[in-house]
Amino acid sequence: MEPLNRSTFSPLAQIGVSAPPTPGMIHLGLGNFHRAHTAVYTARAMEAAGGDWGISAFGHRSRGVVDAMTAQDDLYSVLQLSPQGESAQVVDVHRRFGILTEDPTAVVAEIADPARRILTLTVSEGGYGWSPNARGLDLEDPAIRADLAAGTGASDRSGAAPRTVVGTIARGIERRAASGEPFTIQSCDNLQGNGDVARAVVTQFLQEAGADEDVLRFAGTRAGFPNSMVDRIVPSTTDDTRRSVERLLGVRDEAPVRTEEFTMWVMQEDHPGGRPGWEAGGAVISDQVDRYELVKLRLVNASQSLLAYLGVLQGIPTIPGTWQRPAVQDTVLAQIRRDALPTIPLPDGLDPEEYIASLVRRWENVPLADSTSRIASLGSIRLPQRIPVAALQHLREGRMPHVFALLIAGWIATIVQPDGVAVTPEMEAVDEPARERILHAVGSATAPREIARAVLDAGFLGHDLPREEAFTERVGGLLEVIARHGIEAAMKDAVG
Ligand SMILES: NC(=O)c1ccc[n+]([C@@H]2O[C@H](COP(=O)([O-])OP(=O)(O)OC[C@H]3O[C@@H](n4cnc5c(N)ncnc54)[C@H](O)[C@@H]3O)[C@@H](O)[C@H]2O)c1
Ligand SMILES: O=P(O)(O)OC[C@@H](O)[C@@H](O)[C@H](O)[C@H](O)CO
């Protein structure tokens, strides 16, 4: 099979148009999501409205995608999977590549370059250096402390390269301030108020590092940090993905992405250096992004997390496979209708029943086969964005969010694996970066109620939730049911 490259790809199978040689944007976090989402909107925007909006893209650590795309003349394909069928098309908008951790100064130079007007980010919730408990920069993080100690302008002289995303952006902003050319930092991560968080960490970093007044003024007045809600399920690429692309396009692509038909991007208008006409790809400009973000985090992501823990605890490898169980459907819909929806001020014009129906179609997507262990991973980073604020709202109004309590119990069961919980291969595949700290917090406790109390009291879901004694008790009770009688019984208990 011939490799994908400029001589083998057919423009008929292309999404949008090819970008011109000089990039107008930078992207940090060249992984799967960006290539199935922002890059696709950008290719369509340039087709409809033109513009030099090619992308200079940086992976974080791994060379996999960067090397594969470089060998393929910058090209890759997007495989769209649904019960109705499959299709594959090629995207051609990336013009330069790099690896942030190998050469952070290249990113600093890119941000300083007046030809670039936007930096998009998919560096995951953990990439911002944001501490939800401190509601600011995570000053406990040794890498951030090292970047701060190096200073900003001074560190350029000392030659110490930044190690963190926020340190790199701050250094770039400092250099850009010298030219005064406006710049936008467009977060595309699943964080509530993702633009506000990006603005907060960059500004605090500059202040703590002792940046000049001119730089702080530039960051405050000439830099945009629009909030945005992004939504498209993009599971990891597998050999099946590559084989499907071969079958559909007749070429070998080493770095395709697989995704669903559904795609959504809602953003604030705050792009002082201009932006691609992303509306052409279906993006929505709105002043109600905060509402869309809540809809996304609490209906899509919180349901996905629940499905994931219910799945791994039952040894089911995929989200659609988990959804097929009737008890799971009742539990997920109960979480959506009773626990999540009442906490969300809905955006104007959004019909909740239509939205739920579209969600159900997404969970039913057997060909996409998103994996339960992908979503069950990183719970200590993902769940704080999805659950505590909504749970607290119910508790303070005198209601118990039973299914949220089950979701937390499912996460604890997956990570701590108390006696009585049958360990499945899917549970073993869950990547939880806080596992050691969670087990340390649990210490010698063996009773499920004690385990739940220890995990919540340690602040993994913030410090306000554990003050709600009844919630801790409910999580502990459900953990006990999971350990003694299994997850089916716990679902029945939570749903009533
Ligand atoms: N995959 C999806 O379905 C999806 C949907 C909506 C939003 N997102 C957002 O996109 C992010 C990335 O998802 P993906 O599917 O592309 O994942 P991925 O694993 O394919 O790529 C993630 C990228 O972020 C980088 N990264 C991870 N941790 C980092 C850190 N601490 N500092 C800097 N960079 C870091 C990785 O190295 C990689 O380049 C998610 O965390 C989420 O916020 C993903
Ligand atoms: O990407 P994260 O880390 O915020 O969460 C993992 C999944 O929930 C997420 O990737 C979803 O698939 C996505 O948010 C759907 O749009």
XYZ file of C-alpha atoms and ligand atoms in Angstrom:
556
model
C 0.000 0.000 0.000
C 1.376 3.425 -0.989
C 1.908 5.953 1.810
C -0.219 9.090 2.127
C 1.712 12.069 0.743
C 1.269 14.869 -1.776
C 1.711 12.580 -4.744
C -0.882 10.044 -3.587
C -3.652 12.090 -2.048
C -6.597 13.138 -4.121
C -7.945 16.665 -3.566
C -11.404 15.154 -4.041
C -11.026 13.498 -0.652
C -9.922 16.687 1.099
C -11.666 18.646 3.851
C -11.706 22.348 2.928
C -8.544 23.688 1.257
C -4.782 23.560 1.806
C -3.224 26.321 3.904
C -0.716 28.754 2.373
C 2.979 28.323 3.365
C 3.203 30.913 6.169
C 1.173 29.932 9.225
C -1.094 32.466 10.948
C -1.663 30.212 13.953
C 0.278 28.131 16.458
C -1.086 25.041 18.172
C 0.178 23.449 21.391
C -0.893 19.839 22.099
C -0.786 18.240 18.648
C -2.678 15.075 19.526
C -5.932 13.613 18.305
C -8.588 16.130 19.303
C -7.126 19.217 17.626
C -6.767 17.320 14.336
C -10.431 16.204 14.317
C -11.795 19.540 15.519
C -10.003 22.915 15.282
C -7.946 21.895 12.233
C -11.109 20.762 10.410
C -12.935 24.037 11.204
C -9.851 25.927 9.994
C -9.658 24.034 6.670
C -13.339 24.811 6.054
C -12.916 28.437 7.140
C -10.122 29.002 4.622
C -12.216 27.365 1.889
C -15.117 29.739 2.598
C -13.327 32.926 3.576
C -9.628 32.555 2.652
C -6.884 33.813 4.938
C -3.381 32.679 5.830
C -4.443 30.512 8.746
C -2.100 27.557 8.412
C -0.881 26.065 11.677
C 2.550 25.734 13.235
C 1.926 22.739 15.492
C 3.747 21.433 18.551
C 3.378 18.091 20.267
C 4.145 18.073 23.964
C 6.537 15.154 24.471
C 5.792 12.328 22.038
C 7.236 12.495 18.498
C 4.673 10.022 17.092
C 2.229 12.365 15.335
C 4.862 14.968 14.412
C 7.166 12.423 12.755
C 4.316 10.673 10.937
C 2.847 13.912 9.567
C 6.273 15.221 8.552
C 6.909 11.991 6.600
C 3.488 12.396 4.953
C 4.101 15.948 3.629
C 2.049 17.372 6.587
C -1.074 15.360 5.687
C -3.344 13.112 7.762
C -6.871 11.814 7.449
C -10.026 12.068 9.524
C -12.053 8.859 9.714
C -15.700 9.549 10.558
C -17.581 6.585 12.051
C -21.283 6.159 12.753
C -23.903 3.389 12.586
C -24.980 4.970 9.264
C -21.550 4.485 7.659
C -17.937 5.593 7.473
C -15.913 8.092 5.463
C -12.313 9.333 5.350
C -10.982 12.708 4.184
C -7.581 14.374 4.267
C -6.692 17.639 6.059
C -3.839 19.888 4.872
C -3.496 22.887 7.170
C -0.343 22.189 9.238
C 2.770 23.857 7.921
C 5.454 23.433 10.621
C 6.034 21.037 13.479
C 7.952 20.870 16.728
C 8.003 19.316 20.180
C 7.463 21.712 23.069
C 9.571 19.857 25.632
C 12.465 19.417 23.178
C 12.596 23.053 22.109
C 10.412 25.423 24.117
C 12.329 28.416 22.789
C 10.940 27.608 19.307
C 7.439 28.142 20.732
C 8.538 31.405 22.369
C 9.874 32.575 18.988
C 6.620 31.563 17.261
C 4.536 33.602 19.725
C 6.817 36.585 19.191
C 6.446 36.354 15.387
C 3.923 38.996 14.198
C 2.818 36.660 11.362
C 1.158 34.429 13.978
C -2.026 35.893 15.440
C -3.582 33.014 17.363
C -2.311 30.279 19.676
C -4.769 27.394 20.114
C -4.380 24.973 23.012
C -5.337 21.342 23.663
C -2.910 20.602 26.456
C -5.514 18.843 28.672
C -6.889 20.090 31.985
C -3.560 19.353 33.680
C -1.524 21.412 31.193
C -2.518 24.855 32.486
C -0.737 24.796 35.829
C -4.111 25.771 37.321
C -4.969 24.754 40.857
C -8.761 24.495 41.309
C -8.322 24.588 45.090
C -6.103 27.704 45.052
C -8.120 29.159 42.129
C -4.859 30.321 40.609
C -1.471 29.163 39.397
C -0.348 25.909 41.053
C 2.557 27.285 43.033
C 3.169 23.841 44.540
C 4.182 22.447 41.120
C 8.009 22.198 41.040
C 8.157 22.851 37.266
C 6.158 26.069 37.640
C 8.317 27.124 40.569
C 11.430 26.505 38.474
C 10.043 28.562 35.575
C 9.074 31.357 37.964
C 12.492 31.314 39.607
C 14.057 31.796 36.178
C 11.980 34.986 35.809
C 10.891 36.242 32.423
C 13.205 38.798 30.822
C 16.016 37.805 33.176
C 15.719 34.148 32.217
C 16.307 34.972 28.576
C 19.663 36.289 29.683
C 20.357 33.269 31.876
C 19.416 30.988 28.985
C 17.115 28.799 31.117
C 14.398 27.456 28.846
C 10.849 27.245 30.244
C 9.550 23.806 31.222
C 5.820 24.457 31.517
C 3.135 25.474 29.053
C 2.277 28.578 31.073
C 5.944 29.557 31.451
C 6.464 29.172 27.704
C 3.400 31.254 26.818
C 4.350 33.953 29.330
C 7.846 34.176 27.867
C 6.363 34.403 24.367
C 3.920 37.112 25.416
C 6.764 39.076 26.906
C 8.663 38.951 23.621
C 5.554 39.813 21.630
C 4.777 42.792 23.831
C 7.876 44.448 22.385
C 6.202 44.649 18.950
C 2.737 45.324 20.394
C 1.095 43.111 17.742
C -2.240 41.810 19.107
C -2.508 38.116 19.890
C -5.168 35.575 20.888
C -4.832 32.553 23.145
C -7.732 30.279 22.259
C -8.152 27.416 24.705
C -9.884 24.303 23.340
C -9.700 22.237 26.533
C -12.550 20.900 28.671
C -12.204 23.407 31.489
C -15.000 25.608 32.799
C -14.049 29.152 31.723
C -11.062 27.820 29.744
C -10.136 31.278 28.386
C -10.501 32.841 31.827
C -8.236 30.144 33.280
C -5.648 30.713 30.526
C -5.752 34.481 31.146
C -5.479 33.991 34.919
C -2.455 31.669 34.843
C -0.558 33.681 32.214
C -1.206 36.977 34.009
C -0.335 35.580 37.435
C 2.808 33.983 36.010
C 3.944 37.306 34.529
C 3.230 39.118 37.807
C 4.972 36.542 40.009
C 7.952 36.437 37.636
C 8.333 40.214 37.883
C 7.482 41.125 34.263
C 7.634 44.800 33.270
C 4.552 47.022 33.426
C 4.559 47.270 29.602
C 4.266 43.506 29.326
C 1.436 43.327 31.862
C -0.354 46.138 30.007
C 0.065 44.266 26.702
C -1.319 41.040 28.247
C -4.247 42.993 29.694
C -5.176 45.035 26.638
C -3.755 43.526 23.426
C -4.161 39.818 24.147
C -7.510 38.007 23.792
C -8.422 34.923 25.845
C -11.850 33.868 24.516
C -13.725 31.167 26.407
C -14.876 28.323 24.206
C -16.878 25.123 24.453
C -15.511 22.316 22.284
C -17.261 19.028 21.643
C -16.407 16.059 19.432
C -15.540 12.585 20.681
C -12.101 11.628 19.397
C -10.888 8.282 20.774
C -7.291 7.130 20.405
C -6.066 5.967 17.001
C -5.713 2.182 16.623
C -4.554 -0.244 13.922
C -8.240 -0.614 12.990
C -8.328 3.140 12.299
C -5.343 2.806 9.945
C -6.858 -0.231 8.211
C -10.190 1.548 7.652
C -8.407 4.529 6.100
C -6.458 2.184 3.811
C -9.703 0.588 2.678
C -11.471 3.929 2.093
C -8.658 6.050 0.622
C -6.332 3.408 -0.832
C -3.261 4.849 0.928
C -1.432 4.090 4.184
C -1.773 6.878 6.781
C 0.326 6.281 9.926
C -1.414 9.037 11.886
C -5.134 9.239 11.124
C -7.754 10.260 13.701
C -11.146 8.633 14.196
C -14.192 10.553 15.290
C -17.979 10.873 15.225
C -20.169 12.990 12.913
C -21.213 15.281 15.762
C -19.081 18.375 16.215
C -19.659 21.622 18.089
C -17.607 24.721 18.863
C -19.056 27.749 20.628
C -16.765 30.664 21.396
C -16.679 34.226 22.637
C -15.600 36.884 20.144
C -12.260 38.115 21.520
C -9.649 37.781 18.783
C -7.801 41.114 18.595
C -5.465 39.926 15.810
C -8.326 38.552 13.672
C -9.366 34.918 13.209
C -10.369 32.411 10.545
C -14.039 32.455 9.520
C -14.650 29.384 11.701
C -18.419 29.881 11.360
C -18.033 28.362 7.875
C -17.262 25.047 9.576
C -20.251 25.466 11.880
C -18.657 27.295 14.838
C -21.002 29.535 16.815
C -20.054 32.933 18.233
C -21.992 33.481 21.442
C -22.015 35.531 24.613
C -23.451 32.507 26.437
C -20.371 30.299 26.241
C -20.441 29.756 30.017
C -23.849 28.089 29.672
C -22.719 25.910 26.775
C -19.677 24.887 28.823
C -21.904 23.749 31.694
C -24.099 21.800 29.276
C -20.983 20.137 27.842
C -19.204 19.351 31.121
C -22.266 18.164 33.038
C -24.315 16.443 30.326
C -21.648 15.095 27.966
C -18.511 14.700 30.086
C -20.141 13.769 33.428
C -22.300 11.155 31.635
C -19.221 9.851 29.842
C -17.399 9.516 33.185
C -20.352 7.659 34.711
C -20.542 5.324 31.699
C -16.792 4.757 31.930
C -16.744 3.723 35.613
C -19.888 1.591 35.205
C -18.161 -0.022 32.220
C -14.715 -0.715 33.695
C -16.276 -2.111 36.901
C -18.297 -4.565 34.789
C -15.343 -5.432 32.543
C -16.867 -3.802 29.432
C -14.240 -2.322 27.080
C -16.322 0.266 25.211
C -18.729 3.108 25.982
C -21.391 1.886 23.492
C -21.048 -1.644 24.926
C -21.710 -0.237 28.402
C -24.632 1.876 27.178
C -26.336 -1.263 25.790
C -27.136 -2.463 29.356
C -30.670 -1.293 30.312
C -29.689 -0.593 33.953
C -26.848 1.627 32.710
C -29.221 3.600 30.475
C -31.589 4.211 33.424
C -28.688 5.335 35.597
C -27.131 7.680 33.029
C -30.495 9.230 32.163
C -31.256 9.657 35.881
C -27.960 11.498 36.318
C -28.724 13.722 33.335
C -32.302 14.555 34.322
C -32.120 14.653 38.123
C -28.561 15.606 39.009
C -27.115 17.508 36.054
C -29.880 19.352 34.152
C -31.374 21.224 37.151
C -27.955 22.826 37.823
C -27.564 24.333 34.341
C -28.946 27.672 33.138
C -29.600 26.561 29.556
C -28.357 28.649 26.617
C -31.156 30.437 24.734
C -32.724 28.160 22.133
C -31.216 24.891 23.401
C -33.969 22.269 23.650
C -32.906 19.846 26.421
C -34.939 16.940 25.037
C -33.368 17.279 21.587
C -29.949 17.569 23.204
C -30.484 14.408 25.294
C -31.733 12.536 22.208
C -28.565 13.510 20.338
C -26.460 12.391 23.313
C -28.150 8.988 23.299
C -27.313 8.615 19.609
C -23.678 9.429 20.444
C -23.512 6.800 23.240
C -25.013 4.270 20.811
C -22.168 4.720 18.306
C -20.826 1.149 18.200
C -18.432 1.736 15.231
C -16.717 4.626 17.080
C -16.125 2.270 20.040
C -14.699 4.842 22.453
C -13.013 2.959 25.273
C -14.156 2.964 28.882
C -10.591 2.994 30.200
C -9.706 6.147 28.165
C -12.526 8.067 29.810
C -12.084 6.476 33.273
C -8.445 7.649 33.260
C -7.308 10.916 34.897
C -10.396 11.017 37.164
C -8.561 13.153 39.729
C -8.060 15.827 37.042
C -11.319 15.427 35.103
C -13.908 14.904 37.861
C -13.239 18.217 39.674
C -14.343 19.993 36.457
C -17.489 17.894 36.129
C -19.034 17.139 39.537
C -18.325 19.131 42.755
C -19.962 22.471 41.893
C -23.144 20.811 40.619
C -23.274 18.375 43.567
C -22.821 21.230 46.048
C -25.678 23.160 44.454
C -28.064 20.252 45.182
C -26.728 19.646 48.682
C -27.036 23.310 49.649
C -30.633 23.273 48.443
C -31.329 20.167 50.546
C -31.294 17.499 47.819
C -29.013 14.463 47.552
C -27.512 13.971 44.046
C -27.571 10.180 44.299
C -26.126 9.381 40.879
C -23.249 11.855 41.232
C -22.501 10.013 44.516
C -22.505 6.730 42.583
C -20.123 8.186 39.990
C -17.672 9.208 42.743
C -18.046 5.802 44.407
C -17.347 4.159 41.020
C -14.161 6.186 40.603
C -12.959 5.295 44.121
C -13.818 1.604 43.564
C -11.817 1.631 40.315
C -8.719 3.204 41.836
C -8.673 1.826 45.409
C -10.238 -1.572 44.569
C -11.532 -2.339 48.086
C -12.038 -5.969 49.152
C -15.033 -7.441 47.333
C -14.550 -5.414 44.124
C -13.675 -7.781 41.265
C -10.725 -6.293 39.398
C -11.221 -6.300 35.607
C -8.610 -5.803 32.827
C -10.409 -2.539 31.958
C -9.860 -1.266 35.524
C -6.202 -2.224 35.285
C -5.896 -0.153 32.078
C -7.078 3.029 33.826
C -4.340 5.665 34.085
C -4.777 7.629 37.331
C -1.839 9.976 37.955
C -2.965 10.535 41.569
C -3.217 6.778 42.338
C -0.279 6.789 44.790
C -1.543 9.880 46.596
C -5.068 8.424 46.772
C -3.772 5.130 48.198
C -1.623 7.075 50.644
C -4.703 9.032 51.787
C -6.610 5.765 52.257
C -3.752 4.362 54.364
C -4.801 1.273 56.323
C -8.560 1.853 55.955
C -10.352 -1.189 54.538
C -14.038 -0.466 55.205
C -15.670 1.195 52.154
C -17.157 4.059 54.204
C -13.758 4.843 55.730
C -12.117 4.668 52.309
C -14.631 7.090 50.784
C -14.205 9.505 53.711
C -10.411 9.394 53.436
C -10.435 10.121 49.680
C -12.953 12.963 49.903
C -11.363 14.511 53.027
C -7.989 14.565 51.269
C -9.432 17.201 48.900
C -9.239 15.326 45.578
C -12.633 16.854 44.694
C -11.982 20.166 46.413
C -12.434 21.157 50.040
C -16.116 22.173 50.029
C -17.664 18.833 49.069
C -16.233 16.879 52.058
C -17.857 19.428 54.384
C -21.199 17.962 53.247
C -21.308 15.033 55.654
C -24.407 13.475 54.070
C -22.701 13.288 50.654
C -19.594 11.599 52.035
C -21.884 9.143 53.814
C -23.831 8.453 50.591
C -20.645 7.881 48.567
C -19.381 5.512 51.289
C -22.702 3.654 51.373
C -22.694 3.166 47.602
C -19.060 2.044 47.673
C -20.092 -0.557 50.246
C -22.918 -1.773 47.979
C -20.485 -2.014 45.026
C -18.047 -4.065 47.148
C -20.669 -6.339 48.737
C -23.317 -6.760 46.063
C -21.829 -5.459 42.813
C -22.366 -2.489 40.515
C -25.871 -3.558 39.331
C -27.132 -3.371 42.932
C -25.449 0.002 43.409
C -27.158 1.378 40.275
C -30.531 0.224 41.621
C -29.782 1.809 44.990
C -28.766 5.157 43.435
C -31.620 5.389 40.938
C -34.259 4.156 43.416
N -10.424 13.577 22.593
C -11.580 14.164 22.780
O -12.646 13.537 22.607
C -11.653 15.631 23.209
C -12.858 16.304 23.025
C -12.975 17.621 23.474
C -11.894 18.246 24.035
N -10.728 17.589 24.170
C -9.623 18.343 24.793
O -8.406 18.082 24.133
C -7.440 17.627 25.064
C -6.494 16.694 24.377
O -7.216 15.553 23.937
P -6.617 14.587 22.824
O -7.653 13.606 22.523
O -6.012 15.385 21.743
O -5.464 13.870 23.624
P -4.089 13.356 23.049
O -3.571 12.479 24.129
O -4.206 12.838 21.681
O -3.209 14.687 22.951
C -3.079 15.511 24.036
C -2.001 16.495 23.775
O -1.846 17.299 24.936
C -0.548 17.145 25.430
N -0.522 17.209 26.891
C -1.036 16.317 27.754
N -0.751 16.694 29.015
C -0.058 17.843 28.916
C 0.531 18.707 29.859
N 0.460 18.454 31.171
N 1.187 19.787 29.402
C 1.239 20.021 28.091
N 0.711 19.243 27.150
C 0.086 18.169 27.570
C -0.133 15.766 24.926
O 1.248 15.590 24.961
C -0.689 15.787 23.535
O 0.087 16.526 22.634
C -8.261 17.006 26.186
O -7.588 16.918 27.394
C -9.466 17.906 26.236
O -9.223 19.007 27.079
C -10.570 16.287 23.771
O -10.573 15.245 27.141
P -10.753 15.312 28.619
O -9.542 14.970 29.363
O -11.364 16.558 29.115
O -11.855 14.191 28.888
C -11.936 12.971 28.222
C -13.255 12.857 27.473
O -14.331 13.047 28.350
C -13.294 13.862 26.371
O -12.152 13.707 25.587
C -14.553 13.737 25.514
O -14.436 12.682 24.610
C -14.847 15.025 24.809
O -14.905 16.069 25.727
C -16.103 15.011 23.966
O -16.221 16.231 23.339
